[in-house]
Amino acid sequence: MRVRTGGASLVFETSGRQPARHEMVLDETQPSGAEVWSCPECGRRIAVQWSPDYERVVLEPGDGRAIHAGGTGGVRIGKVEVVPSSDAAAPDTAWRQWLADSGIDWDGSAA
Ligand SMILES: [Zn+2]
């Protein structure tokens, strides 16, 4: 199995019956610590407060049928594509090569 990130296509939307997937972006962090997130696609806006108690207030409902991602503290997860692979003969070797290229000695010979 090979996982490729950054692909242009979203492979999970293949049936045509999946709800739209929107990505929320952080609009502003208020002095109180509350974060205001908005969806550039449908205009949904929510305010999130993390502490002392988690609280979420919907300011603008936007498109209620869409799945809204994001709003998790600014962590962005790229699109992930899982491709059944027949050419990955030795994934271990590929990973070790990648680690070596990154300056990491997988075998730990440096102790
Ligand atoms: Zn939206």
PDB file of C-alpha atoms and ligand atoms in Angstrom:
ATOM      1  CA  MET A   1       0.000   0.000   0.000  1.00  0.00           C
ATOM      2  CA  ARG A   2       1.211   3.428  -0.837  1.00  0.00           C
ATOM      3  CA  VAL A   3      -0.045   6.621   0.698  1.00  0.00           C
ATOM      4  CA  ARG A   4       0.331   9.722  -1.372  1.00  0.00           C
ATOM      5  CA  THR A   5      -0.489  13.145  -0.062  1.00  0.00           C
ATOM      6  CA  GLY A   6      -1.211  16.327  -1.873  1.00  0.00           C
ATOM      7  CA  GLY A   7      -3.113  14.764  -4.737  1.00  0.00           C
ATOM      8  CA  ALA A   8      -5.430  16.955  -6.690  1.00  0.00           C
ATOM      9  CA  SER A   9      -8.360  14.608  -6.484  1.00  0.00           C
ATOM     10  CA  LEU A  10     -10.352  13.597  -3.468  1.00  0.00           C
ATOM     11  CA  VAL A  11     -10.778   9.888  -3.949  1.00  0.00           C
ATOM     12  CA  PHE A  12     -13.455   9.506  -1.294  1.00  0.00           C
ATOM     13  CA  GLU A  13     -15.977  11.398  -3.390  1.00  0.00           C
ATOM     14  CA  THR A  14     -16.585   8.835  -6.044  1.00  0.00           C
ATOM     15  CA  SER A  15     -20.236   7.917  -5.670  1.00  0.00           C
ATOM     16  CA  GLY A  16     -21.609  11.393  -6.226  1.00  0.00           C
ATOM     17  CA  ARG A  17     -23.853  10.972  -3.230  1.00  0.00           C
ATOM     18  CA  GLN A  18     -21.345  12.110  -0.675  1.00  0.00           C
ATOM     19  CA  PRO A  19     -22.108  15.405   0.987  1.00  0.00           C
ATOM     20  CA  ALA A  20     -19.896  18.319   0.079  1.00  0.00           C
ATOM     21  CA  ARG A  21     -16.800  18.663   2.175  1.00  0.00           C
ATOM     22  CA  HIS A  22     -15.874  22.137   3.263  1.00  0.00           C
ATOM     23  CA  GLU A  23     -12.787  23.237   5.075  1.00  0.00           C
ATOM     24  CA  MET A  24     -13.154  25.732   7.856  1.00  0.00           C
ATOM     25  CA  VAL A  25     -10.557  28.437   8.275  1.00  0.00           C
ATOM     26  CA  LEU A  26      -9.682  30.347  11.410  1.00  0.00           C
ATOM     27  CA  ASP A  27     -11.057  33.854  11.147  1.00  0.00           C
ATOM     28  CA  GLU A  28      -9.894  35.334  14.377  1.00  0.00           C
ATOM     29  CA  THR A  29      -8.978  34.570  17.940  1.00  0.00           C
ATOM     30  CA  GLN A  30     -10.838  36.781  20.294  1.00  0.00           C
ATOM     31  CA  PRO A  31      -9.284  38.276  23.447  1.00  0.00           C
ATOM     32  CA  SER A  32     -11.342  35.826  25.490  1.00  0.00           C
ATOM     33  CA  GLY A  33      -9.590  32.956  23.758  1.00  0.00           C
ATOM     34  CA  ALA A  34     -12.584  31.998  21.693  1.00  0.00           C
ATOM     35  CA  GLU A  35     -11.848  31.196  18.076  1.00  0.00           C
ATOM     36  CA  VAL A  36     -14.099  32.172  15.222  1.00  0.00           C
ATOM     37  CA  TRP A  37     -14.001  29.759  12.292  1.00  0.00           C
ATOM     38  CA  SER A  38     -15.673  30.320   8.977  1.00  0.00           C
ATOM     39  CA  CYS A  39     -16.300  28.360   5.832  1.00  0.00           C
ATOM     40  CA  PRO A  40     -15.315  30.230   2.671  1.00  0.00           C
ATOM     41  CA  GLU A  41     -17.606  28.035   0.587  1.00  0.00           C
ATOM     42  CA  CYS A  42     -20.976  28.441   2.296  1.00  0.00           C
ATOM     43  CA  GLY A  43     -20.415  31.130   4.864  1.00  0.00           C
ATOM     44  CA  ARG A  44     -20.844  28.918   7.925  1.00  0.00           C
ATOM     45  CA  ARG A  45     -19.376  30.547  10.981  1.00  0.00           C
ATOM     46  CA  ILE A  46     -18.845  29.085  14.405  1.00  0.00           C
ATOM     47  CA  ALA A  47     -17.239  30.309  17.577  1.00  0.00           C
ATOM     48  CA  VAL A  48     -15.261  27.792  19.574  1.00  0.00           C
ATOM     49  CA  GLN A  49     -14.085  28.190  23.104  1.00  0.00           C
ATOM     50  CA  TRP A  50     -11.678  25.565  24.383  1.00  0.00           C
ATOM     51  CA  SER A  51     -11.367  26.475  28.022  1.00  0.00           C
ATOM     52  CA  PRO A  52     -12.379  26.365  30.760  1.00  0.00           C
ATOM     53  CA  ASP A  53     -15.130  24.364  29.106  1.00  0.00           C
ATOM     54  CA  TYR A  54     -15.432  23.394  25.493  1.00  0.00           C
ATOM     55  CA  GLU A  55     -18.223  25.353  23.932  1.00  0.00           C
ATOM     56  CA  ARG A  56     -19.260  25.790  20.329  1.00  0.00           C
ATOM     57  CA  VAL A  57     -21.684  28.384  19.120  1.00  0.00           C
ATOM     58  CA  VAL A  58     -22.998  28.407  15.562  1.00  0.00           C
ATOM     59  CA  LEU A  59     -23.104  31.980  14.367  1.00  0.00           C
ATOM     60  CA  GLU A  60     -24.159  31.226  10.794  1.00  0.00           C
ATOM     61  CA  PRO A  61     -25.435  27.760   9.930  1.00  0.00           C
ATOM     62  CA  GLY A  62     -24.318  27.895   6.294  1.00  0.00           C
ATOM     63  CA  ASP A  63     -24.809  24.659   4.396  1.00  0.00           C
ATOM     64  CA  GLY A  64     -25.944  22.193   7.026  1.00  0.00           C
ATOM     65  CA  ARG A  65     -25.613  19.226   4.672  1.00  0.00           C
ATOM     66  CA  ALA A  66     -21.917  19.759   4.109  1.00  0.00           C
ATOM     67  CA  ILE A  67     -19.240  18.106   6.182  1.00  0.00           C
ATOM     68  CA  HIS A  68     -17.075  20.748   7.741  1.00  0.00           C
ATOM     69  CA  ALA A  69     -13.491  19.870   8.470  1.00  0.00           C
ATOM     70  CA  GLY A  70     -11.058  21.878  10.461  1.00  0.00           C
ATOM     71  CA  GLY A  71     -11.705  23.788  13.622  1.00  0.00           C
ATOM     72  CA  THR A  72      -9.338  21.579  15.545  1.00  0.00           C
ATOM     73  CA  GLY A  73      -6.758  24.045  16.692  1.00  0.00           C
ATOM     74  CA  GLY A  74      -5.301  24.941  13.335  1.00  0.00           C
ATOM     75  CA  VAL A  75      -4.119  21.492  12.393  1.00  0.00           C
ATOM     76  CA  ARG A  76      -4.405  21.056   8.672  1.00  0.00           C
ATOM     77  CA  ILE A  77      -4.566  17.559   7.319  1.00  0.00           C
ATOM     78  CA  GLY A  78      -3.887  17.293   3.638  1.00  0.00           C
ATOM     79  CA  LYS A  79      -5.815  15.166   1.285  1.00  0.00           C
ATOM     80  CA  VAL A  80      -4.739  11.582   1.555  1.00  0.00           C
ATOM     81  CA  GLU A  81      -4.913   9.191  -1.282  1.00  0.00           C
ATOM     82  CA  VAL A  82      -4.485   5.492  -0.710  1.00  0.00           C
ATOM     83  CA  VAL A  83      -3.372   3.710  -3.817  1.00  0.00           C
ATOM     84  CA  PRO A  84      -3.231  -0.066  -4.015  1.00  0.00           C
ATOM     85  CA  SER A  85       0.254  -0.602  -5.237  1.00  0.00           C
ATOM     86  CA  SER A  86       1.837  -3.404  -7.170  1.00  0.00           C
ATOM     87  CA  ASP A  87       5.160  -1.706  -7.746  1.00  0.00           C
ATOM     88  CA  ALA A  88       6.161  -1.229  -4.131  1.00  0.00           C
ATOM     89  CA  ALA A  89       8.310  -4.311  -4.053  1.00  0.00           C
ATOM     90  CA  ALA A  90      10.183  -3.412  -0.896  1.00  0.00           C
ATOM     91  CA  PRO A  91       8.478  -0.645   1.044  1.00  0.00           C
ATOM     92  CA  ASP A  92      10.918  -1.108   3.912  1.00  0.00           C
ATOM     93  CA  THR A  93      13.801  -0.224   1.654  1.00  0.00           C
ATOM     94  CA  ALA A  94      11.961   2.815   0.355  1.00  0.00           C
ATOM     95  CA  TRP A  95      11.309   4.006   3.882  1.00  0.00           C
ATOM     96  CA  ARG A  96      14.907   3.453   4.940  1.00  0.00           C
ATOM     97  CA  GLN A  97      16.087   5.319   1.892  1.00  0.00           C
ATOM     98  CA  TRP A  98      13.736   8.151   2.775  1.00  0.00           C
ATOM     99  CA  LEU A  99      14.985   8.175   6.337  1.00  0.00           C
ATOM    100  CA  ALA A 100      18.567   8.091   5.148  1.00  0.00           C
ATOM    101  CA  ASP A 101      17.862  10.994   2.853  1.00  0.00           C
ATOM    102  CA  SER A 102      16.432  12.815   5.855  1.00  0.00           C
ATOM    103  CA  GLY A 103      19.584  12.185   7.867  1.00  0.00           C
ATOM    104  CA  ILE A 104      18.118   9.461  10.040  1.00  0.00           C
ATOM    105  CA  ASP A 105      19.974   6.214  10.457  1.00  0.00           C
ATOM    106  CA  TRP A 106      17.213   3.682  10.731  1.00  0.00           C
ATOM    107  CA  ASP A 107      19.510   0.834  11.737  1.00  0.00           C
ATOM    108  CA  GLY A 108      20.900   2.853  14.597  1.00  0.00           C
ATOM    109  CA  SER A 109      24.536   2.024  13.926  1.00  0.00           C
ATOM    110  CA  ALA A 110      25.433   5.416  15.351  1.00  0.00           C
ATOM    111  CA  ALA A 111      24.139   4.141  18.701  1.00  0.00           C
TER     112      ALA A 111
HETATM  113 ZN    ZN B   1     -19.314  25.203   4.285  1.00  0.00          ZN
END
